[in-house]
Amino acid sequence: MYSSKTTRGFTLIELLVVIAIIGILSSVVLASLNTARLKSRDSRRISDIKQLQLALALYSDSNGGGYPTTLAPLAPTYIAVVPTDPVGGAAYRYAANGTGASCTSYHLGATFEETTNQALSSDADAASAGACTGSATDFAGTDPIYDVKP
């Protein structure tokens, strides 16, 4: 007579709904991963700045209280390698402050990607000052630049 065929499987609508749900969930996960990556890179910048501060303090102790005009003389004696920004590998902002050849202070900074980072509320936010001979021109440490001074 007539046979009853039972078809097994999913309908096209069911498949499309599942694919849409997977797409939405993956976009949510990727968005939160992006935020985590930003925070991770900014944390690395803070760590690098602290390492450079320590190396500059060691340099200053060894050189009668003065600071170098660039970060290059710190490696390899005071720090193994001078760290660079995790995005693009550019050098961190550095200016040796003082008059003439006497570098009695410094201004060190890194530009953050996340402008709401709590570290920006406790940094120096120093205005630019006079740079000693041979140093880069000083910079204004306004946010989103995380900056420190000795």
mmCIF file of C-alpha atoms in Angstrom:
data_model
loop_
_atom_site.group_PDB
_atom_site.id
_atom_site.type_symbol
_atom_site.label_atom_id
_atom_site.label_comp_id
_atom_site.label_asym_id
_atom_site.label_seq_id
_atom_site.Cartn_x
_atom_site.Cartn_y
_atom_site.Cartn_z
ATOM 1 C CA MET A 1 0.000 0.000 0.000
ATOM 2 C CA TYR A 2 1.586 3.147 0.920
ATOM 3 C CA SER A 3 4.734 3.191 2.921
ATOM 4 C CA SER A 4 5.381 5.717 5.583
ATOM 5 C CA LYS A 5 8.784 7.206 5.209
ATOM 6 C CA THR A 6 10.198 8.825 8.258
ATOM 7 C CA THR A 7 12.931 11.239 7.482
ATOM 8 C CA ARG A 8 15.574 11.781 9.985
ATOM 9 C CA GLY A 9 17.642 14.915 10.285
ATOM 10 C CA PHE A 10 17.348 18.587 10.949
ATOM 11 C CA THR A 11 15.326 21.061 8.979
ATOM 12 C CA LEU A 12 16.961 24.006 7.330
ATOM 13 C CA ILE A 13 15.395 26.388 9.850
ATOM 14 C CA GLU A 14 16.808 24.440 12.795
ATOM 15 C CA LEU A 15 20.278 24.493 11.270
ATOM 16 C CA LEU A 16 20.110 28.229 10.591
ATOM 17 C CA VAL A 17 18.999 28.954 14.157
ATOM 18 C CA VAL A 18 21.886 26.922 15.597
ATOM 19 C CA ILE A 19 24.402 28.615 13.277
ATOM 20 C CA ALA A 20 23.062 32.050 14.275
ATOM 21 C CA ILE A 21 23.371 31.219 17.982
ATOM 22 C CA ILE A 22 26.942 29.992 17.503
ATOM 23 C CA GLY A 23 27.779 33.193 15.602
ATOM 24 C CA ILE A 24 26.385 35.420 18.345
ATOM 25 C CA LEU A 25 28.214 33.518 21.088
ATOM 26 C CA SER A 26 31.515 33.624 19.205
ATOM 27 C CA SER A 27 31.258 37.388 18.669
ATOM 28 C CA VAL A 28 30.666 37.906 22.406
ATOM 29 C CA VAL A 29 33.697 35.759 23.244
ATOM 30 C CA LEU A 30 35.909 37.570 20.724
ATOM 31 C CA ALA A 31 34.863 40.974 22.062
ATOM 32 C CA SER A 32 35.809 40.024 25.613
ATOM 33 C CA LEU A 33 39.100 38.548 24.403
ATOM 34 C CA ASN A 34 39.929 41.870 22.746
ATOM 35 C CA THR A 35 39.380 43.712 26.026
ATOM 36 C CA ALA A 36 41.543 41.187 27.845
ATOM 37 C CA ARG A 37 44.313 41.689 25.288
ATOM 38 C CA LEU A 38 44.205 45.476 25.757
ATOM 39 C CA LYS A 39 44.463 45.109 29.525
ATOM 40 C CA SER A 40 47.279 42.596 29.150
ATOM 41 C CA ARG A 41 49.336 44.911 26.934
ATOM 42 C CA ASP A 42 48.775 47.863 29.291
ATOM 43 C CA SER A 43 49.872 45.701 32.246
ATOM 44 C CA ARG A 44 53.020 44.818 30.352
ATOM 45 C CA ARG A 45 53.665 48.513 29.720
ATOM 46 C CA ILE A 46 53.411 49.217 33.463
ATOM 47 C CA SER A 47 55.805 46.354 34.190
ATOM 48 C CA ASP A 48 58.272 47.588 31.558
ATOM 49 C CA ILE A 49 58.181 51.132 32.973
ATOM 50 C CA LYS A 50 58.885 49.793 36.486
ATOM 51 C CA GLN A 51 61.836 47.762 35.155
ATOM 52 C CA LEU A 52 63.186 50.846 33.405
ATOM 53 C CA GLN A 53 62.770 52.895 36.606
ATOM 54 C CA LEU A 54 64.836 50.337 38.503
ATOM 55 C CA ALA A 55 67.517 50.289 35.802
ATOM 56 C CA LEU A 56 67.629 54.104 35.805
ATOM 57 C CA ALA A 57 68.014 54.123 39.604
ATOM 58 C CA LEU A 58 70.909 51.651 39.348
ATOM 59 C CA TYR A 59 72.499 53.761 36.603
ATOM 60 C CA SER A 60 72.115 56.904 38.704
ATOM 61 C CA ASP A 61 73.718 55.242 41.745
ATOM 62 C CA SER A 62 76.668 54.113 39.633
ATOM 63 C CA ASN A 63 77.119 57.475 37.904
ATOM 64 C CA GLY A 64 77.042 60.038 40.687
ATOM 65 C CA GLY A 65 73.330 60.789 40.581
ATOM 66 C CA GLY A 66 73.040 61.543 36.872
ATOM 67 C CA TYR A 67 70.790 59.907 34.307
ATOM 68 C CA PRO A 68 71.586 58.858 30.717
ATOM 69 C CA THR A 69 70.392 60.996 27.798
ATOM 70 C CA THR A 70 68.848 57.898 26.159
ATOM 71 C CA LEU A 71 67.812 54.461 27.414
ATOM 72 C CA ALA A 72 70.455 52.654 25.321
ATOM 73 C CA PRO A 73 73.296 52.838 27.937
ATOM 74 C CA LEU A 74 71.167 50.841 30.399
ATOM 75 C CA ALA A 75 71.619 47.559 28.486
ATOM 76 C CA PRO A 76 73.208 45.135 29.251
ATOM 77 C CA THR A 77 74.721 46.405 32.540
ATOM 78 C CA TYR A 78 71.566 47.565 34.328
ATOM 79 C CA ILE A 79 68.874 45.720 32.349
ATOM 80 C CA ALA A 80 69.301 42.782 29.972
ATOM 81 C CA VAL A 81 67.380 44.381 27.096
ATOM 82 C CA VAL A 82 65.667 47.766 26.963
ATOM 83 C CA PRO A 83 61.954 46.885 26.678
ATOM 84 C CA THR A 84 59.817 48.262 23.876
ATOM 85 C CA ASP A 85 56.086 48.745 23.422
ATOM 86 C CA PRO A 86 54.234 45.443 22.853
ATOM 87 C CA VAL A 87 52.424 46.888 19.823
ATOM 88 C CA GLY A 88 54.814 47.850 17.061
ATOM 89 C CA GLY A 89 57.988 47.608 19.147
ATOM 90 C CA ALA A 90 58.503 51.368 19.430
ATOM 91 C CA ALA A 91 60.664 52.693 22.241
ATOM 92 C CA TYR A 92 58.953 54.064 25.325
ATOM 93 C CA ARG A 93 58.944 57.848 25.756
ATOM 94 C CA TYR A 94 62.012 59.023 27.638
ATOM 95 C CA ALA A 95 63.525 62.429 28.235
ATOM 96 C CA ALA A 96 66.435 63.216 30.528
ATOM 97 C CA ASN A 97 65.730 66.509 32.282
ATOM 98 C CA GLY A 98 68.262 69.054 33.431
ATOM 99 C CA THR A 99 70.341 71.931 32.134
ATOM 100 C CA GLY A 100 73.242 71.613 29.760
ATOM 101 C CA ALA A 101 74.963 68.251 30.048
ATOM 102 C CA SER A 102 73.755 67.692 33.612
ATOM 103 C CA CYS A 103 70.831 65.238 33.550
ATOM 104 C CA THR A 104 69.458 65.363 37.082
ATOM 105 C CA SER A 105 66.008 63.882 36.442
ATOM 106 C CA TYR A 106 64.021 62.010 33.831
ATOM 107 C CA HIS A 107 60.504 61.653 32.461
ATOM 108 C CA LEU A 108 59.476 58.175 31.306
ATOM 109 C CA GLY A 109 56.155 57.220 29.740
ATOM 110 C CA ALA A 110 54.066 54.764 27.748
ATOM 111 C CA THR A 111 50.851 55.352 25.827
ATOM 112 C CA PHE A 112 48.004 53.133 27.033
ATOM 113 C CA GLU A 113 45.408 51.615 24.738
ATOM 114 C CA GLU A 114 42.745 51.480 27.443
ATOM 115 C CA THR A 115 42.019 55.039 28.559
ATOM 116 C CA THR A 116 40.034 53.895 31.618
ATOM 117 C CA ASN A 117 42.970 52.041 33.198
ATOM 118 C CA GLN A 118 43.213 52.826 36.941
ATOM 119 C CA ALA A 119 46.980 53.319 36.707
ATOM 120 C CA LEU A 120 46.360 56.545 34.765
ATOM 121 C CA SER A 121 44.809 58.114 37.861
ATOM 122 C CA SER A 122 47.953 57.586 39.947
ATOM 123 C CA ASP A 123 50.702 58.447 37.463
ATOM 124 C CA ALA A 124 52.752 61.664 37.412
ATOM 125 C CA ASP A 125 50.876 63.538 34.641
ATOM 126 C CA ALA A 126 53.937 65.765 34.497
ATOM 127 C CA ALA A 127 54.246 68.717 32.169
ATOM 128 C CA SER A 128 57.188 68.859 29.805
ATOM 129 C CA ALA A 129 60.382 70.274 31.271
ATOM 130 C CA GLY A 130 63.769 71.265 29.916
ATOM 131 C CA ALA A 131 65.763 68.410 28.438
ATOM 132 C CA CYS A 132 69.496 68.173 28.967
ATOM 133 C CA THR A 133 71.904 68.210 26.017
ATOM 134 C CA GLY A 134 71.638 65.090 23.846
ATOM 135 C CA SER A 135 68.253 63.995 25.182
ATOM 136 C CA ALA A 136 64.949 63.848 23.351
ATOM 137 C CA THR A 137 62.556 66.742 23.841
ATOM 138 C CA ASP A 138 60.380 66.227 26.909
ATOM 139 C CA PHE A 139 56.705 65.354 26.500
ATOM 140 C CA ALA A 140 53.505 66.223 28.336
ATOM 141 C CA GLY A 141 52.344 63.260 30.395
ATOM 142 C CA THR A 142 48.630 63.843 30.002
ATOM 143 C CA ASP A 143 46.410 60.770 29.756
ATOM 144 C CA PRO A 144 46.407 58.267 28.026
ATOM 145 C CA ILE A 145 50.153 58.475 28.691
ATOM 146 C CA TYR A 146 51.247 56.615 31.816
ATOM 147 C CA ASP A 147 54.281 58.588 32.968
ATOM 148 C CA VAL A 148 56.689 58.522 35.899
ATOM 149 C CA LYS A 149 59.442 60.713 37.277
ATOM 150 C CA PRO A 150 62.033 59.860 39.956
#
